[in-house]
């Protein structure tokens, strides 16, 4: 007897072509996950909810938030969707499949874990390159227009950066030729991770409080609020690349000073 997931997948593959699933449906899934996970921090900031967990005391104006949202819609429709459509033949050539049977969960989990590790490594070097003088001025400075990030700013970037750093996201799937279900899960988790890192809030339930080596919002928020030449914290997900190459020294120094300040305050 087919499982609910298999039955649902059978329905999808019976009513949509693989091309439609890999392009239009993938795009709609991305938009749903991105905006549903990213909008809450926008409204938290706008209406002052959970202010005690907000990392920066500064807030973006509603008009500045709206500017981000409308530009994102334009970027996604004019850049992301055409890119997904154009890349389908390449993914198909590299082994993308959508037919039953679905891959075992052991394969799905191992591939997604591999994607996270590889993406973080590639992203670190690409992101660090974007902080060189010329690339920052002409490309990456767009993303840093929001020194006080909120969830949706995670994908607010110059079209050239979307292509450049997007390579880090697709290189893992391109190497392994995954099932489309695995690709969807990877995409959803990667979106949720980058939205959380840009949320601007560090909650008691934030993943960085429980997952070793996970950077999270506090780690990445530091990257946004200091000068581009001193920011560091270039990794997308984990912290070990910045630790190995010493690009988190400013952040660690700041955290050490904060701990001393908290200790002194308690002793007063």
PDB file of C-alpha atoms in Angstrom:
ATOM      1  CA  UNK A   1       0.000   0.000   0.000  1.00  0.00           C
ATOM      2  CA  UNK A   2       1.365   3.392  -1.006  1.00  0.00           C
ATOM      3  CA  UNK A   3       2.232   5.898   1.713  1.00  0.00           C
ATOM      4  CA  UNK A   4       0.541   9.336   1.753  1.00  0.00           C
ATOM      5  CA  UNK A   5       3.751  10.888   0.404  1.00  0.00           C
ATOM      6  CA  UNK A   6       3.909   8.376  -2.444  1.00  0.00           C
ATOM      7  CA  UNK A   7       0.214   8.896  -3.230  1.00  0.00           C
ATOM      8  CA  UNK A   8       0.691  12.650  -3.280  1.00  0.00           C
ATOM      9  CA  UNK A   9       3.729  12.299  -5.492  1.00  0.00           C
ATOM     10  CA  UNK A  10       1.806  10.029  -7.842  1.00  0.00           C
ATOM     11  CA  UNK A  11      -0.857  12.726  -8.135  1.00  0.00           C
ATOM     12  CA  UNK A  12       1.727  15.388  -8.949  1.00  0.00           C
ATOM     13  CA  UNK A  13       3.520  13.353 -11.584  1.00  0.00           C
ATOM     14  CA  UNK A  14       0.214  12.323 -13.151  1.00  0.00           C
ATOM     15  CA  UNK A  15      -1.036  15.888 -13.501  1.00  0.00           C
ATOM     16  CA  UNK A  16       2.158  17.819 -14.241  1.00  0.00           C
ATOM     17  CA  UNK A  17       5.104  17.158 -16.502  1.00  0.00           C
ATOM     18  CA  UNK A  18       8.554  16.850 -14.980  1.00  0.00           C
ATOM     19  CA  UNK A  19       9.491  20.155 -16.600  1.00  0.00           C
ATOM     20  CA  UNK A  20       6.533  21.880 -14.925  1.00  0.00           C
ATOM     21  CA  UNK A  21       7.370  20.331 -11.562  1.00  0.00           C
ATOM     22  CA  UNK A  22      11.055  21.237 -11.779  1.00  0.00           C
ATOM     23  CA  UNK A  23      10.440  24.825 -12.852  1.00  0.00           C
ATOM     24  CA  UNK A  24       7.040  26.384 -12.108  1.00  0.00           C
ATOM     25  CA  UNK A  25       6.155  24.223  -9.091  1.00  0.00           C
ATOM     26  CA  UNK A  26       9.677  24.581  -7.692  1.00  0.00           C
ATOM     27  CA  UNK A  27       9.400  28.354  -8.076  1.00  0.00           C
ATOM     28  CA  UNK A  28       6.013  28.452  -6.326  1.00  0.00           C
ATOM     29  CA  UNK A  29       7.326  26.245  -3.525  1.00  0.00           C
ATOM     30  CA  UNK A  30      10.317  28.534  -3.074  1.00  0.00           C
ATOM     31  CA  UNK A  31       8.122  31.643  -2.971  1.00  0.00           C
ATOM     32  CA  UNK A  32       5.768  30.062  -0.445  1.00  0.00           C
ATOM     33  CA  UNK A  33       8.529  28.956   1.931  1.00  0.00           C
ATOM     34  CA  UNK A  34      10.454  32.220   1.540  1.00  0.00           C
ATOM     35  CA  UNK A  35       7.636  34.689   2.106  1.00  0.00           C
ATOM     36  CA  UNK A  36       5.800  32.674   4.772  1.00  0.00           C
ATOM     37  CA  UNK A  37       9.002  32.320   6.812  1.00  0.00           C
ATOM     38  CA  UNK A  38      10.350  35.796   6.059  1.00  0.00           C
ATOM     39  CA  UNK A  39       7.312  37.993   6.654  1.00  0.00           C
ATOM     40  CA  UNK A  40       7.004  37.381  10.431  1.00  0.00           C
ATOM     41  CA  UNK A  41      10.272  39.177  11.288  1.00  0.00           C
ATOM     42  CA  UNK A  42       9.165  42.094   9.097  1.00  0.00           C
ATOM     43  CA  UNK A  43       5.997  42.471  11.150  1.00  0.00           C
ATOM     44  CA  UNK A  44       7.828  41.837  14.438  1.00  0.00           C
ATOM     45  CA  UNK A  45      10.066  44.800  13.604  1.00  0.00           C
ATOM     46  CA  UNK A  46       7.247  46.988  12.275  1.00  0.00           C
ATOM     47  CA  UNK A  47       4.984  46.565  15.288  1.00  0.00           C
ATOM     48  CA  UNK A  48       7.625  46.111  17.994  1.00  0.00           C
ATOM     49  CA  UNK A  49       6.814  42.487  18.807  1.00  0.00           C
ATOM     50  CA  UNK A  50       9.469  40.462  20.699  1.00  0.00           C
ATOM     51  CA  UNK A  51      11.596  43.598  20.989  1.00  0.00           C
ATOM     52  CA  UNK A  52      13.644  42.163  23.840  1.00  0.00           C
ATOM     53  CA  UNK A  53      14.932  39.478  21.455  1.00  0.00           C
ATOM     54  CA  UNK A  54      15.821  41.922  18.704  1.00  0.00           C
ATOM     55  CA  UNK A  55      19.586  41.929  18.119  1.00  0.00           C
ATOM     56  CA  UNK A  56      19.828  45.547  16.970  1.00  0.00           C
ATOM     57  CA  UNK A  57      17.853  48.353  18.553  1.00  0.00           C
ATOM     58  CA  UNK A  58      17.529  50.126  15.209  1.00  0.00           C
ATOM     59  CA  UNK A  59      14.561  49.328  12.982  1.00  0.00           C
ATOM     60  CA  UNK A  60      13.794  49.797   9.303  1.00  0.00           C
ATOM     61  CA  UNK A  61      10.977  52.151   8.352  1.00  0.00           C
ATOM     62  CA  UNK A  62       7.843  50.585   6.807  1.00  0.00           C
ATOM     63  CA  UNK A  63       8.619  52.258   3.471  1.00  0.00           C
ATOM     64  CA  UNK A  64      12.121  50.804   3.504  1.00  0.00           C
ATOM     65  CA  UNK A  65      10.696  47.369   4.236  1.00  0.00           C
ATOM     66  CA  UNK A  66       8.156  47.707   1.421  1.00  0.00           C
ATOM     67  CA  UNK A  67      10.931  48.717  -0.969  1.00  0.00           C
ATOM     68  CA  UNK A  68      12.704  45.450  -0.192  1.00  0.00           C
ATOM     69  CA  UNK A  69       9.559  43.364  -0.740  1.00  0.00           C
ATOM     70  CA  UNK A  70       8.683  44.853  -4.117  1.00  0.00           C
ATOM     71  CA  UNK A  71      12.234  44.567  -5.399  1.00  0.00           C
ATOM     72  CA  UNK A  72      12.335  40.959  -4.267  1.00  0.00           C
ATOM     73  CA  UNK A  73       9.182  40.164  -6.236  1.00  0.00           C
ATOM     74  CA  UNK A  74      10.776  41.727  -9.307  1.00  0.00           C
ATOM     75  CA  UNK A  75      14.073  39.855  -8.830  1.00  0.00           C
ATOM     76  CA  UNK A  76      12.337  36.528  -8.291  1.00  0.00           C
ATOM     77  CA  UNK A  77      10.091  36.827 -11.332  1.00  0.00           C
ATOM     78  CA  UNK A  78      12.696  38.352 -13.648  1.00  0.00           C
ATOM     79  CA  UNK A  79      15.804  36.459 -12.460  1.00  0.00           C
ATOM     80  CA  UNK A  80      14.978  33.370 -10.385  1.00  0.00           C
ATOM     81  CA  UNK A  81      12.169  31.945 -12.508  1.00  0.00           C
ATOM     82  CA  UNK A  82      14.013  32.297 -15.839  1.00  0.00           C
ATOM     83  CA  UNK A  83      17.129  30.808 -14.210  1.00  0.00           C
ATOM     84  CA  UNK A  84      15.188  27.798 -12.908  1.00  0.00           C
ATOM     85  CA  UNK A  85      13.688  27.274 -16.359  1.00  0.00           C
ATOM     86  CA  UNK A  86      17.005  27.599 -18.171  1.00  0.00           C
ATOM     87  CA  UNK A  87      18.831  25.269 -15.782  1.00  0.00           C
ATOM     88  CA  UNK A  88      16.378  22.375 -16.117  1.00  0.00           C
ATOM     89  CA  UNK A  89      18.190  20.710 -19.079  1.00  0.00           C
ATOM     90  CA  UNK A  90      21.477  20.840 -17.133  1.00  0.00           C
ATOM     91  CA  UNK A  91      19.937  19.243 -14.049  1.00  0.00           C
ATOM     92  CA  UNK A  92      18.251  16.619 -16.196  1.00  0.00           C
ATOM     93  CA  UNK A  93      21.577  15.817 -17.828  1.00  0.00           C
ATOM     94  CA  UNK A  94      23.169  15.446 -14.385  1.00  0.00           C
ATOM     95  CA  UNK A  95      20.581  12.923 -13.224  1.00  0.00           C
ATOM     96  CA  UNK A  96      17.566  14.774 -11.830  1.00  0.00           C
ATOM     97  CA  UNK A  97      14.573  12.441 -11.690  1.00  0.00           C
ATOM     98  CA  UNK A  98      10.991  12.644 -10.458  1.00  0.00           C
ATOM     99  CA  UNK A  99       9.570   9.159 -10.997  1.00  0.00           C
ATOM    100  CA  UNK A 100       8.550   6.615  -8.391  1.00  0.00           C
ATOM    101  CA  UNK A 101       9.856   4.962  -6.310  1.00  0.00           C
ATOM    102  CA  UNK A 102      10.829   7.808  -4.019  1.00  0.00           C
ATOM    103  CA  UNK A 103      14.376   7.656  -2.635  1.00  0.00           C
ATOM    104  CA  UNK A 104      14.858   6.116   0.834  1.00  0.00           C
ATOM    105  CA  UNK A 105      15.121   8.608   3.681  1.00  0.00           C
ATOM    106  CA  UNK A 106      18.706   7.527   4.360  1.00  0.00           C
ATOM    107  CA  UNK A 107      19.629   8.744   0.876  1.00  0.00           C
ATOM    108  CA  UNK A 108      17.645  11.966   1.228  1.00  0.00           C
ATOM    109  CA  UNK A 109      19.166  12.871   4.609  1.00  0.00           C
ATOM    110  CA  UNK A 110      22.730  12.028   3.578  1.00  0.00           C
ATOM    111  CA  UNK A 111      22.441  14.069   0.382  1.00  0.00           C
ATOM    112  CA  UNK A 112      20.927  17.094   2.113  1.00  0.00           C
ATOM    113  CA  UNK A 113      23.653  16.989   4.786  1.00  0.00           C
ATOM    114  CA  UNK A 114      26.283  16.837   2.037  1.00  0.00           C
ATOM    115  CA  UNK A 115      24.645  19.819   0.307  1.00  0.00           C
ATOM    116  CA  UNK A 116      24.763  21.898   3.502  1.00  0.00           C
ATOM    117  CA  UNK A 117      28.459  21.188   4.082  1.00  0.00           C
ATOM    118  CA  UNK A 118      29.481  21.783   0.465  1.00  0.00           C
ATOM    119  CA  UNK A 119      27.305  24.877   0.120  1.00  0.00           C
ATOM    120  CA  UNK A 120      28.802  26.398   3.255  1.00  0.00           C
ATOM    121  CA  UNK A 121      32.357  25.817   1.981  1.00  0.00           C
ATOM    122  CA  UNK A 122      31.707  27.263  -1.487  1.00  0.00           C
ATOM    123  CA  UNK A 123      29.607  30.135  -0.112  1.00  0.00           C
ATOM    124  CA  UNK A 124      32.336  31.136   2.334  1.00  0.00           C
ATOM    125  CA  UNK A 125      34.884  31.746  -0.422  1.00  0.00           C
ATOM    126  CA  UNK A 126      32.396  33.370  -2.789  1.00  0.00           C
ATOM    127  CA  UNK A 127      31.076  35.648  -0.057  1.00  0.00           C
ATOM    128  CA  UNK A 128      34.585  36.556   1.045  1.00  0.00           C
ATOM    129  CA  UNK A 129      35.438  37.466  -2.558  1.00  0.00           C
ATOM    130  CA  UNK A 130      32.378  39.723  -2.676  1.00  0.00           C
ATOM    131  CA  UNK A 131      33.869  41.712   0.186  1.00  0.00           C
ATOM    132  CA  UNK A 132      36.881  42.757  -1.870  1.00  0.00           C
ATOM    133  CA  UNK A 133      36.742  46.435  -2.760  1.00  0.00           C
ATOM    134  CA  UNK A 134      35.546  46.315  -6.391  1.00  0.00           C
ATOM    135  CA  UNK A 135      33.021  43.482  -6.011  1.00  0.00           C
ATOM    136  CA  UNK A 136      31.594  44.989  -2.856  1.00  0.00           C
ATOM    137  CA  UNK A 137      31.157  48.416  -4.429  1.00  0.00           C
ATOM    138  CA  UNK A 138      29.579  47.207  -7.663  1.00  0.00           C
ATOM    139  CA  UNK A 139      27.727  44.048  -6.559  1.00  0.00           C
ATOM    140  CA  UNK A 140      27.548  43.059  -2.888  1.00  0.00           C
ATOM    141  CA  UNK A 141      26.784  46.523  -1.515  1.00  0.00           C
ATOM    142  CA  UNK A 142      23.177  46.043  -2.694  1.00  0.00           C
ATOM    143  CA  UNK A 143      22.671  43.260  -0.153  1.00  0.00           C
ATOM    144  CA  UNK A 144      24.233  45.430   2.569  1.00  0.00           C
ATOM    145  CA  UNK A 145      21.847  48.312   1.967  1.00  0.00           C
ATOM    146  CA  UNK A 146      19.978  46.779   4.900  1.00  0.00           C
ATOM    147  CA  UNK A 147      22.431  47.082   7.802  1.00  0.00           C
ATOM    148  CA  UNK A 148      19.568  46.010  10.064  1.00  0.00           C
ATOM    149  CA  UNK A 149      18.396  42.814   8.385  1.00  0.00           C
ATOM    150  CA  UNK A 150      14.993  41.154   8.592  1.00  0.00           C
ATOM    151  CA  UNK A 151      14.107  37.763   7.145  1.00  0.00           C
ATOM    152  CA  UNK A 152      13.282  38.843   3.596  1.00  0.00           C
ATOM    153  CA  UNK A 153      16.583  40.694   3.152  1.00  0.00           C
ATOM    154  CA  UNK A 154      18.243  37.270   2.911  1.00  0.00           C
ATOM    155  CA  UNK A 155      17.539  37.208  -0.835  1.00  0.00           C
ATOM    156  CA  UNK A 156      17.767  40.939  -1.465  1.00  0.00           C
ATOM    157  CA  UNK A 157      20.841  41.177  -3.678  1.00  0.00           C
ATOM    158  CA  UNK A 158      22.243  42.331  -6.998  1.00  0.00           C
ATOM    159  CA  UNK A 159      21.217  39.973  -9.859  1.00  0.00           C
ATOM    160  CA  UNK A 160      24.895  39.192 -10.438  1.00  0.00           C
ATOM    161  CA  UNK A 161      25.206  38.075  -6.808  1.00  0.00           C
ATOM    162  CA  UNK A 162      22.127  35.883  -7.152  1.00  0.00           C
ATOM    163  CA  UNK A 163      23.895  34.063  -9.979  1.00  0.00           C
ATOM    164  CA  UNK A 164      27.312  34.090  -8.306  1.00  0.00           C
ATOM    165  CA  UNK A 165      26.348  32.796  -4.856  1.00  0.00           C
ATOM    166  CA  UNK A 166      23.495  30.729  -6.262  1.00  0.00           C
ATOM    167  CA  UNK A 167      26.179  28.400  -7.581  1.00  0.00           C
ATOM    168  CA  UNK A 168      26.953  27.388  -3.995  1.00  0.00           C
ATOM    169  CA  UNK A 169      23.344  26.235  -3.551  1.00  0.00           C
ATOM    170  CA  UNK A 170      23.119  24.162  -6.733  1.00  0.00           C
ATOM    171  CA  UNK A 171      26.610  22.631  -6.884  1.00  0.00           C
ATOM    172  CA  UNK A 172      25.706  19.778  -4.498  1.00  0.00           C
ATOM    173  CA  UNK A 173      22.552  18.709  -6.359  1.00  0.00           C
ATOM    174  CA  UNK A 174      24.386  19.120  -9.662  1.00  0.00           C
ATOM    175  CA  UNK A 175      27.037  16.653  -8.491  1.00  0.00           C
ATOM    176  CA  UNK A 176      24.647  14.017  -7.148  1.00  0.00           C
ATOM    177  CA  UNK A 177      21.688  14.220  -9.539  1.00  0.00           C
ATOM    178  CA  UNK A 178      19.022  13.931  -6.824  1.00  0.00           C
ATOM    179  CA  UNK A 179      15.384  13.023  -6.921  1.00  0.00           C
ATOM    180  CA  UNK A 180      13.196  16.119  -7.256  1.00  0.00           C
ATOM    181  CA  UNK A 181      11.758  15.472  -3.781  1.00  0.00           C
ATOM    182  CA  UNK A 182      15.275  15.717  -2.317  1.00  0.00           C
ATOM    183  CA  UNK A 183      15.892  18.908  -4.269  1.00  0.00           C
ATOM    184  CA  UNK A 184      12.683  20.431  -2.895  1.00  0.00           C
ATOM    185  CA  UNK A 185      13.580  19.490   0.681  1.00  0.00           C
ATOM    186  CA  UNK A 186      17.074  20.962   0.278  1.00  0.00           C
ATOM    187  CA  UNK A 187      15.689  24.162  -1.187  1.00  0.00           C
ATOM    188  CA  UNK A 188      13.125  24.558   1.608  1.00  0.00           C
ATOM    189  CA  UNK A 189      15.670  23.948   4.377  1.00  0.00           C
ATOM    190  CA  UNK A 190      18.218  26.278   2.796  1.00  0.00           C
ATOM    191  CA  UNK A 191      15.601  29.040   2.506  1.00  0.00           C
ATOM    192  CA  UNK A 192      14.499  28.567   6.117  1.00  0.00           C
ATOM    193  CA  UNK A 193      18.136  28.676   7.264  1.00  0.00           C
ATOM    194  CA  UNK A 194      19.042  31.880   5.442  1.00  0.00           C
ATOM    195  CA  UNK A 195      15.790  33.590   6.479  1.00  0.00           C
ATOM    196  CA  UNK A 196      16.472  32.705  10.120  1.00  0.00           C
ATOM    197  CA  UNK A 197      20.046  34.019   9.850  1.00  0.00           C
ATOM    198  CA  UNK A 198      18.747  37.351   8.532  1.00  0.00           C
ATOM    199  CA  UNK A 199      15.755  37.576  10.867  1.00  0.00           C
ATOM    200  CA  UNK A 200      17.384  40.087  13.225  1.00  0.00           C
ATOM    201  CA  UNK A 201      16.093  38.185  16.265  1.00  0.00           C
ATOM    202  CA  UNK A 202      17.822  35.784  18.633  1.00  0.00           C
ATOM    203  CA  UNK A 203      15.146  33.821  20.475  1.00  0.00           C
ATOM    204  CA  UNK A 204      15.615  31.247  23.264  1.00  0.00           C
ATOM    205  CA  UNK A 205      14.423  28.676  20.725  1.00  0.00           C
ATOM    206  CA  UNK A 206      16.783  29.816  17.947  1.00  0.00           C
ATOM    207  CA  UNK A 207      18.625  26.856  16.340  1.00  0.00           C
ATOM    208  CA  UNK A 208      22.031  28.327  17.232  1.00  0.00           C
ATOM    209  CA  UNK A 209      21.227  27.649  20.907  1.00  0.00           C
ATOM    210  CA  UNK A 210      20.967  23.916  20.231  1.00  0.00           C
ATOM    211  CA  UNK A 211      22.916  23.016  17.071  1.00  0.00           C
ATOM    212  CA  UNK A 212      26.727  22.920  17.437  1.00  0.00           C
ATOM    213  CA  UNK A 213      28.626  24.995  14.858  1.00  0.00           C
ATOM    214  CA  UNK A 214      25.416  26.592  13.558  1.00  0.00           C
ATOM    215  CA  UNK A 215      25.835  30.369  13.145  1.00  0.00           C
ATOM    216  CA  UNK A 216      22.301  31.701  13.188  1.00  0.00           C
ATOM    217  CA  UNK A 217      20.967  35.225  13.385  1.00  0.00           C
ATOM    218  CA  UNK A 218      23.346  36.581  16.030  1.00  0.00           C
ATOM    219  CA  UNK A 219      26.420  35.406  14.084  1.00  0.00           C
ATOM    220  CA  UNK A 220      25.249  36.824  10.750  1.00  0.00           C
ATOM    221  CA  UNK A 221      23.745  40.022  12.129  1.00  0.00           C
ATOM    222  CA  UNK A 222      27.246  41.083  13.172  1.00  0.00           C
ATOM    223  CA  UNK A 223      28.305  40.749   9.532  1.00  0.00           C
ATOM    224  CA  UNK A 224      25.685  43.307   8.486  1.00  0.00           C
ATOM    225  CA  UNK A 225      26.267  45.988  11.075  1.00  0.00           C
ATOM    226  CA  UNK A 226      30.025  46.579  10.747  1.00  0.00           C
ATOM    227  CA  UNK A 227      32.148  47.969   7.933  1.00  0.00           C
ATOM    228  CA  UNK A 228      32.533  45.591   4.989  1.00  0.00           C
ATOM    229  CA  UNK A 229      36.343  45.537   5.403  1.00  0.00           C
ATOM    230  CA  UNK A 230      36.024  44.332   9.017  1.00  0.00           C
ATOM    231  CA  UNK A 231      32.808  42.311   8.978  1.00  0.00           C
ATOM    232  CA  UNK A 232      34.021  38.717   8.747  1.00  0.00           C
ATOM    233  CA  UNK A 233      31.500  35.942   9.502  1.00  0.00           C
ATOM    234  CA  UNK A 234      31.332  35.029   5.807  1.00  0.00           C
ATOM    235  CA  UNK A 235      29.865  31.524   6.152  1.00  0.00           C
ATOM    236  CA  UNK A 236      26.252  30.862   5.281  1.00  0.00           C
ATOM    237  CA  UNK A 237      25.322  28.194   7.834  1.00  0.00           C
ATOM    238  CA  UNK A 238      28.141  27.036  10.096  1.00  0.00           C
ATOM    239  CA  UNK A 239      30.896  28.823  12.031  1.00  0.00           C
ATOM    240  CA  UNK A 240      33.925  26.597  11.589  1.00  0.00           C
ATOM    241  CA  UNK A 241      35.177  28.086   8.287  1.00  0.00           C
ATOM    242  CA  UNK A 242      35.359  31.555   9.847  1.00  0.00           C
ATOM    243  CA  UNK A 243      37.064  30.091  12.916  1.00  0.00           C
ATOM    244  CA  UNK A 244      39.633  28.156  10.848  1.00  0.00           C
ATOM    245  CA  UNK A 245      40.562  31.186   8.732  1.00  0.00           C
ATOM    246  CA  UNK A 246      40.286  33.746  11.518  1.00  0.00           C
ATOM    247  CA  UNK A 247      37.519  35.797   9.942  1.00  0.00           C
ATOM    248  CA  UNK A 248      35.374  35.745  13.080  1.00  0.00           C
ATOM    249  CA  UNK A 249      37.890  37.454  15.397  1.00  0.00           C
ATOM    250  CA  UNK A 250      35.921  40.690  15.580  1.00  0.00           C
ATOM    251  CA  UNK A 251      32.731  38.837  16.429  1.00  0.00           C
ATOM    252  CA  UNK A 252      34.385  36.706  19.116  1.00  0.00           C
ATOM    253  CA  UNK A 253      35.993  39.796  20.657  1.00  0.00           C
ATOM    254  CA  UNK A 254      32.610  41.531  20.750  1.00  0.00           C
ATOM    255  CA  UNK A 255      30.963  38.505  22.421  1.00  0.00           C
ATOM    256  CA  UNK A 256      33.739  38.338  25.011  1.00  0.00           C
ATOM    257  CA  UNK A 257      33.239  42.016  25.871  1.00  0.00           C
ATOM    258  CA  UNK A 258      29.481  41.472  26.136  1.00  0.00           C
ATOM    259  CA  UNK A 259      30.026  38.595  28.571  1.00  0.00           C
ATOM    260  CA  UNK A 260      32.320  40.742  30.724  1.00  0.00           C
ATOM    261  CA  UNK A 261      29.723  43.518  30.710  1.00  0.00           C
ATOM    262  CA  UNK A 262      26.944  41.132  31.744  1.00  0.00           C
ATOM    263  CA  UNK A 263      29.112  39.723  34.539  1.00  0.00           C
ATOM    264  CA  UNK A 264      29.938  43.217  35.817  1.00  0.00           C
ATOM    265  CA  UNK A 265      26.263  44.177  35.719  1.00  0.00           C
ATOM    266  CA  UNK A 266      25.323  41.143  37.820  1.00  0.00           C
ATOM    267  CA  UNK A 267      27.989  41.974  40.376  1.00  0.00           C
ATOM    268  CA  UNK A 268      26.734  45.518  40.915  1.00  0.00           C
TER     269      UNK A 268
END
